[in-house]
PDB file of C-alpha atoms in Angstrom:
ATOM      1  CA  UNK B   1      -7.066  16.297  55.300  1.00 44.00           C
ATOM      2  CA  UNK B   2      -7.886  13.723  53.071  1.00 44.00           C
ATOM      3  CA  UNK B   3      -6.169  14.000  49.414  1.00 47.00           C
ATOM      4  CA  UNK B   4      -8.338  13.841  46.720  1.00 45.00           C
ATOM      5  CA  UNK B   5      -8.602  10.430  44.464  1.00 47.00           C
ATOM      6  CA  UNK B   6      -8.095  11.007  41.172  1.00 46.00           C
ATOM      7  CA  UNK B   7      -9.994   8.910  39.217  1.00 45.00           C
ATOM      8  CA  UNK B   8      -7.963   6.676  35.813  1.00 47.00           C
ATOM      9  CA  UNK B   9      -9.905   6.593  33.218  1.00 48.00           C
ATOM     10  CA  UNK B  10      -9.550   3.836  31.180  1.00 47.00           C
ATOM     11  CA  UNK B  11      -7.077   2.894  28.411  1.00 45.00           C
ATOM     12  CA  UNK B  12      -9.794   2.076  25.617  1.00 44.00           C
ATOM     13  CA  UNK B  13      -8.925  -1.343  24.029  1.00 40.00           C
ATOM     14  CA  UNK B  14      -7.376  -1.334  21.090  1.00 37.00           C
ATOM     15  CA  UNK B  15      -8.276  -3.024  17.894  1.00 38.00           C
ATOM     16  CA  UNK B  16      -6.716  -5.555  15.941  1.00 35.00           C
ATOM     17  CA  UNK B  17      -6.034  -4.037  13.277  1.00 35.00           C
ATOM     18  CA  UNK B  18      -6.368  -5.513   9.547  1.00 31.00           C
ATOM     19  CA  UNK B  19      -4.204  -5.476   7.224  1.00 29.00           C
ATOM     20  CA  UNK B  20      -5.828  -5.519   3.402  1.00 32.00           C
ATOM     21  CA  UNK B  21      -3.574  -5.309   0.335  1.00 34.00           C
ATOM     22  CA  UNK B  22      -4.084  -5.057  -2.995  1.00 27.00           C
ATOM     23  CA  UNK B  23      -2.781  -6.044  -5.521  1.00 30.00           C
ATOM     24  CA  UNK B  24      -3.453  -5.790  -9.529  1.00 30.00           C
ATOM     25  CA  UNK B  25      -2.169  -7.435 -12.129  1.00 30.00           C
ATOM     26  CA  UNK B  26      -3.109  -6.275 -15.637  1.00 29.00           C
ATOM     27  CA  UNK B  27      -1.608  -8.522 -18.256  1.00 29.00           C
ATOM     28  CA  UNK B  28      -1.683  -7.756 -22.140  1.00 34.00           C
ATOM     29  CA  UNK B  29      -1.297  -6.035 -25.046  1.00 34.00           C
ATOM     30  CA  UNK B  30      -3.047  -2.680 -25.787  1.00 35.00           C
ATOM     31  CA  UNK B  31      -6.596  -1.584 -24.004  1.00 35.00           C
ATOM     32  CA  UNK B  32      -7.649  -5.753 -23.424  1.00 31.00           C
ATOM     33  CA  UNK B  33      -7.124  -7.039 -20.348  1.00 32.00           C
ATOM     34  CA  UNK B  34      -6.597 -10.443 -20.353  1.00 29.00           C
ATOM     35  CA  UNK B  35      -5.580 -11.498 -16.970  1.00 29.00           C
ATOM     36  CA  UNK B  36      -6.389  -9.720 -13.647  1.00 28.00           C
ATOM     37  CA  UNK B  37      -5.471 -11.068 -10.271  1.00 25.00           C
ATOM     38  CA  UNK B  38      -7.218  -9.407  -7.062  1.00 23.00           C
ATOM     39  CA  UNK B  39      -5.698 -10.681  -3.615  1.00 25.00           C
ATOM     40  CA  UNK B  40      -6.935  -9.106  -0.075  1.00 25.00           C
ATOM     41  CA  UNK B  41      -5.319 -10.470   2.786  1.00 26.00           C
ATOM     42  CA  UNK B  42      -6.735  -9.652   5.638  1.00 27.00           C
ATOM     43  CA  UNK B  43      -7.733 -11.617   9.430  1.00 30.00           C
ATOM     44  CA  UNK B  44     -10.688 -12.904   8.311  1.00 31.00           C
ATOM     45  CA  UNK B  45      -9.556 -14.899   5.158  1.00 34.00           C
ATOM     46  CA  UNK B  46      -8.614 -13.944   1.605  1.00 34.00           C
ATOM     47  CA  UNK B  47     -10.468 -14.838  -2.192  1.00 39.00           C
ATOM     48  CA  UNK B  48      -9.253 -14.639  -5.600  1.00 42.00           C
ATOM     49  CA  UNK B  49     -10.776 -13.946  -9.114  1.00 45.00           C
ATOM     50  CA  UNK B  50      -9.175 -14.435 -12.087  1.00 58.00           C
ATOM     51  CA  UNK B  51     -10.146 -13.215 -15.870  1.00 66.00           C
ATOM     52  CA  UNK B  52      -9.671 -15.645 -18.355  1.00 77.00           C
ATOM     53  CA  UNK B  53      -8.995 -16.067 -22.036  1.00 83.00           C
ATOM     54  CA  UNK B  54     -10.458 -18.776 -23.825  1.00 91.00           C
ATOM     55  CA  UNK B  55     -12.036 -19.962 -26.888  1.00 90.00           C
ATOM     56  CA  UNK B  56     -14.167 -22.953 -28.432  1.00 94.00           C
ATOM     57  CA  UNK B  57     -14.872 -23.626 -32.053  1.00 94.00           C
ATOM     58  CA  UNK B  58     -17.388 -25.871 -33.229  1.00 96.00           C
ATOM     59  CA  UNK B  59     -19.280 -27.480 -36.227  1.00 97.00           C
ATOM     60  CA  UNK B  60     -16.719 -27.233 -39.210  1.00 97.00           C
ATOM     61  CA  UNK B  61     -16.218 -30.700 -39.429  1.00 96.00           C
ATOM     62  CA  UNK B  62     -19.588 -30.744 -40.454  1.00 97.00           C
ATOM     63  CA  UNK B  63     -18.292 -29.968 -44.132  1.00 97.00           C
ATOM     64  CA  UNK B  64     -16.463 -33.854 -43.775  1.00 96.00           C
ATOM     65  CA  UNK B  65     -17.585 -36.056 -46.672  1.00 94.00           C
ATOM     66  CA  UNK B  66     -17.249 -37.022 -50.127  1.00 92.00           C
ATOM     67  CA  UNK B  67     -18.342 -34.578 -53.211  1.00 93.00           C
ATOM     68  CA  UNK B  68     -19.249 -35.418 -56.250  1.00 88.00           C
ATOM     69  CA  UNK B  69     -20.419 -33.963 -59.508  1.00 84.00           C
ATOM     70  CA  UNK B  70     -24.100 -34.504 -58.831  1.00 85.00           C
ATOM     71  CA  UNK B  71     -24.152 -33.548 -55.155  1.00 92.00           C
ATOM     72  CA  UNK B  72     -20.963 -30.563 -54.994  1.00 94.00           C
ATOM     73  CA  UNK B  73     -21.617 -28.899 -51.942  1.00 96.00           C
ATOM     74  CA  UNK B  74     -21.696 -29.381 -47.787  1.00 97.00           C
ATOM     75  CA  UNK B  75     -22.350 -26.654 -45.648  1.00 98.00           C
ATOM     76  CA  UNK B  76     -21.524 -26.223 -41.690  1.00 98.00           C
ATOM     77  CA  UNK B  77     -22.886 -24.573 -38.877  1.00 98.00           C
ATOM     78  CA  UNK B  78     -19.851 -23.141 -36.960  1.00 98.00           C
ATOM     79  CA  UNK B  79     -19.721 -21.736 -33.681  1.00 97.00           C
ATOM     80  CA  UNK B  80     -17.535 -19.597 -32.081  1.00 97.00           C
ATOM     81  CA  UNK B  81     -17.491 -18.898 -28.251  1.00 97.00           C
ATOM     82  CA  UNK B  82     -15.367 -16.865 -25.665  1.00 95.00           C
ATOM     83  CA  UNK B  83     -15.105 -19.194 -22.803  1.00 94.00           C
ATOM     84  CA  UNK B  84     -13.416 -16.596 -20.783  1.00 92.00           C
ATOM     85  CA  UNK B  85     -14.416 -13.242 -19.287  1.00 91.00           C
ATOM     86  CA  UNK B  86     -12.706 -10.520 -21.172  1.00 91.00           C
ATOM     87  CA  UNK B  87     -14.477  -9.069 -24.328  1.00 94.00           C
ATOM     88  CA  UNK B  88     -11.251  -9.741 -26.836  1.00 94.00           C
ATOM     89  CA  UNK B  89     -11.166  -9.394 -30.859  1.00 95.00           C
ATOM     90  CA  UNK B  90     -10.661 -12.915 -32.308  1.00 96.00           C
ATOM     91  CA  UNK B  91      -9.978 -14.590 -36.002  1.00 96.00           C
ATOM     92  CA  UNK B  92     -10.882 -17.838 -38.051  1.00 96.00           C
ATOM     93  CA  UNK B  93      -8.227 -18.627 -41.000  1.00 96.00           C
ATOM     94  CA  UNK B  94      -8.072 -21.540 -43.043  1.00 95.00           C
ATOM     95  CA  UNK B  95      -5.683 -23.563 -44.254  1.00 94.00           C
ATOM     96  CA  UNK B  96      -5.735 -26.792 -46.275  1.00 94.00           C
ATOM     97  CA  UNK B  97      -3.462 -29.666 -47.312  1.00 91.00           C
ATOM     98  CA  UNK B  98      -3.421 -30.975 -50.710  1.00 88.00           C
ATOM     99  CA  UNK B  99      -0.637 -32.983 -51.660  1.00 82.00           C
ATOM    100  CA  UNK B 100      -1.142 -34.587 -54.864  1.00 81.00           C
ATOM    101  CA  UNK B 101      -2.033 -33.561 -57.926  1.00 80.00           C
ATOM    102  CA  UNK B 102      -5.582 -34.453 -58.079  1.00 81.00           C
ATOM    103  CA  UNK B 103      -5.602 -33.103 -54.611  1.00 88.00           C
ATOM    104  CA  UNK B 104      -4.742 -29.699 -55.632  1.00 90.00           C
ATOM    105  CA  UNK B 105      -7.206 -29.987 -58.685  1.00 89.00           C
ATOM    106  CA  UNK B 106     -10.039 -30.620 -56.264  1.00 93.00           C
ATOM    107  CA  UNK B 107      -8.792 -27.326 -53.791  1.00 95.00           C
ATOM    108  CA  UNK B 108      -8.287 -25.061 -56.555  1.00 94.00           C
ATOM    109  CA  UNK B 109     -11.751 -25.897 -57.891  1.00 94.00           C
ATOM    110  CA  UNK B 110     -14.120 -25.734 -54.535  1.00 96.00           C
ATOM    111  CA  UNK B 111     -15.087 -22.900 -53.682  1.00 97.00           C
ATOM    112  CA  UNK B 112     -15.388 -21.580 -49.870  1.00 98.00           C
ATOM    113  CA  UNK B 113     -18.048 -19.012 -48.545  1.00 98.00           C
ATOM    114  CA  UNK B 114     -18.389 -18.303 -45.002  1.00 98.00           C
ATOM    115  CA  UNK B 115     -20.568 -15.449 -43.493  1.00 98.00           C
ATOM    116  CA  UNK B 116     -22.219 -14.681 -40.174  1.00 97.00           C
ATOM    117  CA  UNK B 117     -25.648 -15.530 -39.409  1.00 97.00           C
ATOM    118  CA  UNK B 118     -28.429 -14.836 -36.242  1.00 96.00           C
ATOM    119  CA  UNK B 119     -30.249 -17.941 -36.783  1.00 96.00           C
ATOM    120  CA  UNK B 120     -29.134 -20.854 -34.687  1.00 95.00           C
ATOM    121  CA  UNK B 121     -27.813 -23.075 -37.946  1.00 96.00           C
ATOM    122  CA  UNK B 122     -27.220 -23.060 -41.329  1.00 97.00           C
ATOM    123  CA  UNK B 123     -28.619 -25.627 -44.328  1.00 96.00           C
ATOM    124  CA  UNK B 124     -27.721 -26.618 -47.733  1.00 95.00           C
ATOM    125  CA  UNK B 125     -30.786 -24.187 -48.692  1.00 95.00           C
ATOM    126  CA  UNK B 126     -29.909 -21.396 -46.587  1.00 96.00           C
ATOM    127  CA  UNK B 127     -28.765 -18.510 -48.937  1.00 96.00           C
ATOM    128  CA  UNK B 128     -25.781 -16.367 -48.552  1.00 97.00           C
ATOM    129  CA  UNK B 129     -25.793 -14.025 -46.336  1.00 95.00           C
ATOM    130  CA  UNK B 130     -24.674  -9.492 -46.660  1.00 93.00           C
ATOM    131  CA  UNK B 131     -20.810  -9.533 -45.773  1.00 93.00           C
ATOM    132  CA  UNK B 132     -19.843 -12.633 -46.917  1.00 97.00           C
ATOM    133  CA  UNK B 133     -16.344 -13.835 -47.443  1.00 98.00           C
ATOM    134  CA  UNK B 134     -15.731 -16.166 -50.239  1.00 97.00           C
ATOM    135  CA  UNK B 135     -11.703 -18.111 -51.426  1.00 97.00           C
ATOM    136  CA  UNK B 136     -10.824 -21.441 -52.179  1.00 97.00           C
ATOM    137  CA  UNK B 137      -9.257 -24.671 -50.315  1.00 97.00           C
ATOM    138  CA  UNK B 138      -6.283 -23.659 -52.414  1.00 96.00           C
ATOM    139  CA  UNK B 139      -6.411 -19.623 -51.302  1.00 96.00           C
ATOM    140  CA  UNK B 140      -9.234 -20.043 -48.468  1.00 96.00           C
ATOM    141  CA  UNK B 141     -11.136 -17.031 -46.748  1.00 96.00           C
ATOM    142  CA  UNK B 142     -10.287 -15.734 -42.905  1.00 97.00           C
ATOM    143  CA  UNK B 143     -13.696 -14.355 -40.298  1.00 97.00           C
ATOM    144  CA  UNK B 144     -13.189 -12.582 -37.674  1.00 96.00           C
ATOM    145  CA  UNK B 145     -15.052 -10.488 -35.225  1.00 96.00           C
ATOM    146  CA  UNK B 146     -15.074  -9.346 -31.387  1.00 96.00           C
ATOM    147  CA  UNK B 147     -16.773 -11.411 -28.063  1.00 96.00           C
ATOM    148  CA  UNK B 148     -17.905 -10.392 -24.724  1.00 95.00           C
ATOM    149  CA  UNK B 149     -16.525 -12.790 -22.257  1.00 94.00           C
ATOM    150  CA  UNK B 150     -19.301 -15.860 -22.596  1.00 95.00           C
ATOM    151  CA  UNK B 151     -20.621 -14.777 -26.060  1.00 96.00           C
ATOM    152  CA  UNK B 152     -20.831 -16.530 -29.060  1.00 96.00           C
ATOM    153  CA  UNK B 153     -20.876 -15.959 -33.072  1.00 97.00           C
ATOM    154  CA  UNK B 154     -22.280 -18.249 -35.137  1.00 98.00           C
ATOM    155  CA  UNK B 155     -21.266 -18.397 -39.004  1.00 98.00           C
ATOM    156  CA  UNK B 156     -22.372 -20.531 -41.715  1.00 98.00           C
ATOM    157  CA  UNK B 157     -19.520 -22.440 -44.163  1.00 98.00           C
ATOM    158  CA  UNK B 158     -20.298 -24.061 -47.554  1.00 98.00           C
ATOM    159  CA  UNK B 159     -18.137 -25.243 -49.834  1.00 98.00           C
ATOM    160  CA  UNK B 160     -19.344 -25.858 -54.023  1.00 96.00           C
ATOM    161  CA  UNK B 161     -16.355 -28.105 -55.843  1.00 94.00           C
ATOM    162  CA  UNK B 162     -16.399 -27.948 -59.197  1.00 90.00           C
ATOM    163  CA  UNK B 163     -13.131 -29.155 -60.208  1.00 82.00           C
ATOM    164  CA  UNK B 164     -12.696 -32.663 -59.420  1.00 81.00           C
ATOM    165  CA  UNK B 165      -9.717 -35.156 -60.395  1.00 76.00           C
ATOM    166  CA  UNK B 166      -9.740 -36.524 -64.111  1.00 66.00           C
ATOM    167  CA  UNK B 167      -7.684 -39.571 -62.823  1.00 62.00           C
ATOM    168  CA  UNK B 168      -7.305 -41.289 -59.107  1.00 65.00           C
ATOM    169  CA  UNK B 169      -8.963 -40.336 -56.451  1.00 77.00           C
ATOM    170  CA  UNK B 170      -8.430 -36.542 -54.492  1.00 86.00           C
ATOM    171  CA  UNK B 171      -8.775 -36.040 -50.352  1.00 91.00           C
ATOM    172  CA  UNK B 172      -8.432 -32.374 -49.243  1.00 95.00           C
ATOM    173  CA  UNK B 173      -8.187 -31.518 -45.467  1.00 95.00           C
ATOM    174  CA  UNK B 174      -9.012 -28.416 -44.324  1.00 96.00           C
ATOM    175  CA  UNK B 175      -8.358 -26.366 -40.910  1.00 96.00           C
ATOM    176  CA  UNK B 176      -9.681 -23.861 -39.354  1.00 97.00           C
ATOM    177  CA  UNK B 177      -7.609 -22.249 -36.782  1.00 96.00           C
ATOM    178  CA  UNK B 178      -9.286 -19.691 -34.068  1.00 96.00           C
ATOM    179  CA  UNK B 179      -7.352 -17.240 -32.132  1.00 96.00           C
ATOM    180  CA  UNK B 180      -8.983 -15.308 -29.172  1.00 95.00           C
ATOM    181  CA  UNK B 181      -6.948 -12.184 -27.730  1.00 92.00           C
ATOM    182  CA  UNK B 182      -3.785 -10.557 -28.838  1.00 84.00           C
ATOM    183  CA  UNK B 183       0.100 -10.912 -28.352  1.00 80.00           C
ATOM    184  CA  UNK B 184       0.984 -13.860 -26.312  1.00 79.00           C
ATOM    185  CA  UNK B 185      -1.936 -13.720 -24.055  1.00 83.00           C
ATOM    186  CA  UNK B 186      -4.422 -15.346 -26.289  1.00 91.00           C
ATOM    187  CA  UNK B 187      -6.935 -18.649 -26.311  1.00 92.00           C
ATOM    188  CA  UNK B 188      -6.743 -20.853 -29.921  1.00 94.00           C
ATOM    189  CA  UNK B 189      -8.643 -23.655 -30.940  1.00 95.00           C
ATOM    190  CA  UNK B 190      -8.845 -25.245 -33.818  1.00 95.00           C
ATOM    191  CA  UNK B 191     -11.098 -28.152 -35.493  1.00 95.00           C
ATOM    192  CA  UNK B 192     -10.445 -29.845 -39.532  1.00 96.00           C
ATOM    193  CA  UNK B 193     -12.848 -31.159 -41.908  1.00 96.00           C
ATOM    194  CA  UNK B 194     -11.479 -34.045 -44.591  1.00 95.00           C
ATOM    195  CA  UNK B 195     -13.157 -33.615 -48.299  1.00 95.00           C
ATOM    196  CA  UNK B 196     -12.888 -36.456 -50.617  1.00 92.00           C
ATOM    197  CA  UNK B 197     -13.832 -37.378 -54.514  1.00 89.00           C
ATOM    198  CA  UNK B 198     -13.857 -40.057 -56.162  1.00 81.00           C
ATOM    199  CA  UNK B 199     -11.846 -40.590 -59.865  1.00 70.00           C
ATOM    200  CA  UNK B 200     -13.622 -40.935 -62.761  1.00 64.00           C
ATOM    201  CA  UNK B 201     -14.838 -44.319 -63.927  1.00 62.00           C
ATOM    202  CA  UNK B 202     -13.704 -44.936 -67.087  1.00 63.00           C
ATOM    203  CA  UNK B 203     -13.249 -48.139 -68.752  1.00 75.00           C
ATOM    204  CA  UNK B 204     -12.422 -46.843 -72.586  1.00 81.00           C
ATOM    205  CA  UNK B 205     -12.716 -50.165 -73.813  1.00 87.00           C
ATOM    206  CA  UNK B 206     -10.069 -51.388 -71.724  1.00 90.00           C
ATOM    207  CA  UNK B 207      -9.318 -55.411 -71.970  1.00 90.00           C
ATOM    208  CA  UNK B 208      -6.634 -57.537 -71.304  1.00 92.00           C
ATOM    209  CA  UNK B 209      -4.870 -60.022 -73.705  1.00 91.00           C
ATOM    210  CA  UNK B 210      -3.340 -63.484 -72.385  1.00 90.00           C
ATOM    211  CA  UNK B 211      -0.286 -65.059 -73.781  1.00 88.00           C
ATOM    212  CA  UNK B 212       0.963 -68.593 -73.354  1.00 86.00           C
ATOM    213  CA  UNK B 213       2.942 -69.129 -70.236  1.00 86.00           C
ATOM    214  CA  UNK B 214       1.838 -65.839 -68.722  1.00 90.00           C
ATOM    215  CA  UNK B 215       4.921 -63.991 -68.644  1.00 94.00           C
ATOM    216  CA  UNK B 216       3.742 -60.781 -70.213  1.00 94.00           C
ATOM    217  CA  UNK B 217       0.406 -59.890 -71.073  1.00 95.00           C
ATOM    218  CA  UNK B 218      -1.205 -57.063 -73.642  1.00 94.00           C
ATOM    219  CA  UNK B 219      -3.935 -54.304 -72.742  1.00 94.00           C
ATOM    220  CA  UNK B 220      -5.951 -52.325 -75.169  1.00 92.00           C
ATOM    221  CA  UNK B 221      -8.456 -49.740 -75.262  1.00 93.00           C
ATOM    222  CA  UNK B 222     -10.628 -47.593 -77.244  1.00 91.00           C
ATOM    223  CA  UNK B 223      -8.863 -45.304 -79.866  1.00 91.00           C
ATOM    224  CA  UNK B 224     -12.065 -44.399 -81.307  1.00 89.00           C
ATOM    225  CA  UNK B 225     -12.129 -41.102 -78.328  1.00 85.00           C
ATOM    226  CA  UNK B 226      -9.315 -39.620 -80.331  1.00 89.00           C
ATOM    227  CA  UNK B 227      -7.978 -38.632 -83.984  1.00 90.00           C
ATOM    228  CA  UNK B 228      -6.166 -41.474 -85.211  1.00 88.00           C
ATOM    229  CA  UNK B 229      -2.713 -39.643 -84.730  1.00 90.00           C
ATOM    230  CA  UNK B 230      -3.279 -39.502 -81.274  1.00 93.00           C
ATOM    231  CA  UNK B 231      -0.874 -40.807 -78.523  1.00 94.00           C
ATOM    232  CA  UNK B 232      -1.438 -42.417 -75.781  1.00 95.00           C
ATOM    233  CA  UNK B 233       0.472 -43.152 -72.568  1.00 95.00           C
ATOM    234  CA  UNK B 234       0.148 -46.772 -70.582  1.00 96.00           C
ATOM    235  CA  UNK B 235       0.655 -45.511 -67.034  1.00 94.00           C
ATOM    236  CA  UNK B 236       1.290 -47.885 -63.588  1.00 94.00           C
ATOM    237  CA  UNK B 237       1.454 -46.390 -60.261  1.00 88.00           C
ATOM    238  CA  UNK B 238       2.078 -42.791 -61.931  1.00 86.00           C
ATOM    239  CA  UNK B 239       4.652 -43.554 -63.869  1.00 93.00           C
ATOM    240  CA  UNK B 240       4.573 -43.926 -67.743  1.00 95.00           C
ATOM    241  CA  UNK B 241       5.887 -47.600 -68.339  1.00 96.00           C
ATOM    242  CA  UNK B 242       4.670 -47.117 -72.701  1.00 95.00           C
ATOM    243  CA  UNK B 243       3.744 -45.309 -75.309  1.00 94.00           C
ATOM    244  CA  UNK B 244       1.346 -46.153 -77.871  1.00 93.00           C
ATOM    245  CA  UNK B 245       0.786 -44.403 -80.920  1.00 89.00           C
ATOM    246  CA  UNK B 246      -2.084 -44.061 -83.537  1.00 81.00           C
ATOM    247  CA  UNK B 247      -4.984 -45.880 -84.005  1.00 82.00           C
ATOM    248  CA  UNK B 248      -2.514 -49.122 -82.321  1.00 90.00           C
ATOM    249  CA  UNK B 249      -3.997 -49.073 -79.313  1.00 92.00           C
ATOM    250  CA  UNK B 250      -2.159 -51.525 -77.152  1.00 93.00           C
ATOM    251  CA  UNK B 251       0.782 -52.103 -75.241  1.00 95.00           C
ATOM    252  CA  UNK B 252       2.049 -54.756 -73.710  1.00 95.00           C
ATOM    253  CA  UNK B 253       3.157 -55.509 -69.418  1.00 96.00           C
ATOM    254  CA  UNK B 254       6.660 -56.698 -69.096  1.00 95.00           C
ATOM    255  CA  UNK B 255       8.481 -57.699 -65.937  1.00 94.00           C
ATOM    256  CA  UNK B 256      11.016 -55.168 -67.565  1.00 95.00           C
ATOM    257  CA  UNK B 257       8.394 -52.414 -67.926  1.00 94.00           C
ATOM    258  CA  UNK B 258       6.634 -53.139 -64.261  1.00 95.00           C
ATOM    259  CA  UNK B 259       9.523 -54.485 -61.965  1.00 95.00           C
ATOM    260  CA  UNK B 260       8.325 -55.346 -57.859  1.00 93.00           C
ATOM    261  CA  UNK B 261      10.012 -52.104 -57.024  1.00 93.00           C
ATOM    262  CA  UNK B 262       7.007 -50.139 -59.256  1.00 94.00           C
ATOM    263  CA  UNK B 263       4.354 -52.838 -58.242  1.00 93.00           C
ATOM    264  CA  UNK B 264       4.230 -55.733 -55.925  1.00 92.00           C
ATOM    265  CA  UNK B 265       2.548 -58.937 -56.991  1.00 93.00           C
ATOM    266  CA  UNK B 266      -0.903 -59.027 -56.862  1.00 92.00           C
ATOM    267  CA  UNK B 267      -3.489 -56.766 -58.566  1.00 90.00           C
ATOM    268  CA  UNK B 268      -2.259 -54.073 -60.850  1.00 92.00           C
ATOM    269  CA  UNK B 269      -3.719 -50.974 -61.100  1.00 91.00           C
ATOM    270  CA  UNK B 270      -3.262 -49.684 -65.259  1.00 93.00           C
ATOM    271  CA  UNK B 271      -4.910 -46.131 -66.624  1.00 92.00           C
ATOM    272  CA  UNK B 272      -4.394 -45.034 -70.387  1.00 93.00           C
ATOM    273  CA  UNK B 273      -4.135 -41.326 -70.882  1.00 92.00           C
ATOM    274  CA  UNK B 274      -4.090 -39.332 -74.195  1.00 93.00           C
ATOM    275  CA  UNK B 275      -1.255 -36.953 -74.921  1.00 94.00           C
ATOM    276  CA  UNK B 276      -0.762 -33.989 -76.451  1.00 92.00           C
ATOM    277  CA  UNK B 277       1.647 -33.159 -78.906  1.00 90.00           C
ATOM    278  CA  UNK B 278       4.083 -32.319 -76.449  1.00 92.00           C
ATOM    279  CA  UNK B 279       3.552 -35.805 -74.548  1.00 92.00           C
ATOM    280  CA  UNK B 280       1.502 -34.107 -71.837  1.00 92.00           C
ATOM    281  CA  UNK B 281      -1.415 -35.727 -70.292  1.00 91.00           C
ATOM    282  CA  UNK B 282      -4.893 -34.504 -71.922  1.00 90.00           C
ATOM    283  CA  UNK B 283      -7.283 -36.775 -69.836  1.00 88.00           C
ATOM    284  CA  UNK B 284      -7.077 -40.595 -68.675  1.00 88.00           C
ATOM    285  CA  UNK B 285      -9.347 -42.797 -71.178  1.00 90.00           C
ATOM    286  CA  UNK B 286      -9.302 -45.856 -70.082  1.00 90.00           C
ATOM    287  CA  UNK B 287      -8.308 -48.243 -66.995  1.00 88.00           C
ATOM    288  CA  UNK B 288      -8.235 -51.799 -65.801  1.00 89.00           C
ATOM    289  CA  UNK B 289      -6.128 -53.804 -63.819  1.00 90.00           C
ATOM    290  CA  UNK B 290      -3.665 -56.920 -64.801  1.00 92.00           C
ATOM    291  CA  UNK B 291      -2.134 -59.492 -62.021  1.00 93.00           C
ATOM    292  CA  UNK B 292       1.062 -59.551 -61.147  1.00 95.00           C
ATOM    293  CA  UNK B 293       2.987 -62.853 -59.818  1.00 95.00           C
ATOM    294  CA  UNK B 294       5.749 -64.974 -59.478  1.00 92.00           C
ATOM    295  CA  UNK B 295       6.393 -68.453 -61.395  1.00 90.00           C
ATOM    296  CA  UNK B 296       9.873 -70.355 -61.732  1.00 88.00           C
ATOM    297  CA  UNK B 297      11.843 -67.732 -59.739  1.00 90.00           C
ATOM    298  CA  UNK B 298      10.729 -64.827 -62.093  1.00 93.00           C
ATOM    299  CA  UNK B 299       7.796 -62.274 -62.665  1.00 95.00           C
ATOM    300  CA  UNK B 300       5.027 -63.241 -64.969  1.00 94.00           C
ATOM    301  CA  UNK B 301       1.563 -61.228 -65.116  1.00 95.00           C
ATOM    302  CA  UNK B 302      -1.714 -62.669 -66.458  1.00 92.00           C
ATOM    303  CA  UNK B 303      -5.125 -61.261 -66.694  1.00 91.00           C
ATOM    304  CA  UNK B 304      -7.523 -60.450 -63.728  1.00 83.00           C
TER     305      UNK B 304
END
């Protein structure tokens, strides 16, 4: 008797198994997102993705240029993009340097409007749009606003000065400093524009007197812009070298008065102002310039 055969069935095969992890890295401050990281590892290969924060700002330096009484203002087309691909709140301040004190005289006195606009630019004649923010160089506005990753804003800037320098010449550089995001996880660009006006040009009369050997020479000017009790102060490279009073009018340039240390040889730059009765500076009324130079081993000055 034959014993049966039992038949093996058989052991399925058994699948390689893969192994997928993930992994998720949420980076930020509050309900923004502003870095994720997906990795899957698995047999067949693994990809990444990566959300970004980033910014661009364009088009302010557009308000570069000189201003002047007869042509005040410069506007700018400025663009503001999100570069990355998380929708984050951002903000545009401005900040300006002005150092002297005709610098600060032209960024007290131009005024800064900024406000946001559908149309692709802006133009000298393009009015002033609802919501508009409005400061100074000297105390300037801030925009802000929120972007979908790859979206833009666009916002028109003009500036109107209407204080400009009564003496010298006045430069005012301007910043404006964009900040995409929140706490440390953020995207910042920034771009400047450079204003500039020119100083009054104002003679008053102003003439130069030789003497013999040229070691000194006199200026003068017109007293006839002030009451005859008026002061005046003869000033070189800011600093007040005489004081003239009445209906005198003149003063004379001494290697005593103007030493190399205040002004080196060559041409030298002279501006008149009228005082108060304090001795304060009113307004300049005249300027010229003298030449300064060396003869027999000591300073002499002539006329230009």
């Amino acid at each position: 008797m034959s014993r049966a055969r039992r038949t093996r069935r058989p052991v399925g095969r058994l699948h390689a198994a893969l192994l997928v992890g993930l992994t998720v890295i949420l980076l930020g401050s509050g309900g923004t997102a502003v870095h994720a990281l997906w990795a899957s590892s698995a047999t067949t290969g693994s990809s990444v993705r990566a959300a970004t924060v980033s910014v661009t700002s364009t088009g302010f330096d557009q308000l570069s240029g000189a201003v002047t009484s007869s042509s005040p203002s410069r506007t700018a087309t400025v663009v503001v993009k999100n570069t990355g691909t998380v929708q984050s709140p951002w903000t545009g301040t401005v900040s300006a340097t002005a150092s002297a004190t005709a610098d600060r005289t032209l960024a007290s006195g131009t005024k800064v409007v900024a406000w946001s606009t559908t149309a692709s630019s802006c133009s000298a004649t393009t009015s002033v749009g609802s919501g508009s923010v409005s400061g100074t160089w000297a105390s300037p506005p801030t925009v802000s606003g929120t972007l979908a990753g790859g979206a833009h804003s666009t916002w028109c800037v003009r500036t109107t000065a209407s204080g400009f320098p009564t003496s010298g010449s006045a430069s005012v550089t301007g910043t404006l400093g964009v900040v995409l995001g929140s706490g440390t996880w953020t995207g910042r660009a920034s771009t400047s524009a450079t204003q500039t006006a020119a100083g009054p040009t104002v003679s008053g009369g102003f003439r130069c007197e030789p003497t013999d050997g040229n070691w000194y020479v006199f200026v003068a000017w017109d007293t006839s812009v002030a009451p005859s009790d008026s002061n005046y102060g003869v000033m070189v490279n800011g600093t007040r070298i005489a004081t003239s009073q009445g209906s005198y009018g003149k003063a004379a340039i001494t290697r005593d008065q103007v030493p190399s240390t205040l002004a080196a040889d060559g041409t030298v730059p002279v501006s008149v102002d009228l005082l108060d009765g304090n001795g304060a500076k009113v307004r300049q009324v005249a300027n010229g310039t003298v030449v300064a130079f060396e003869q027999s081993g000591a300073r002499g000055f002539r006329c230009s």
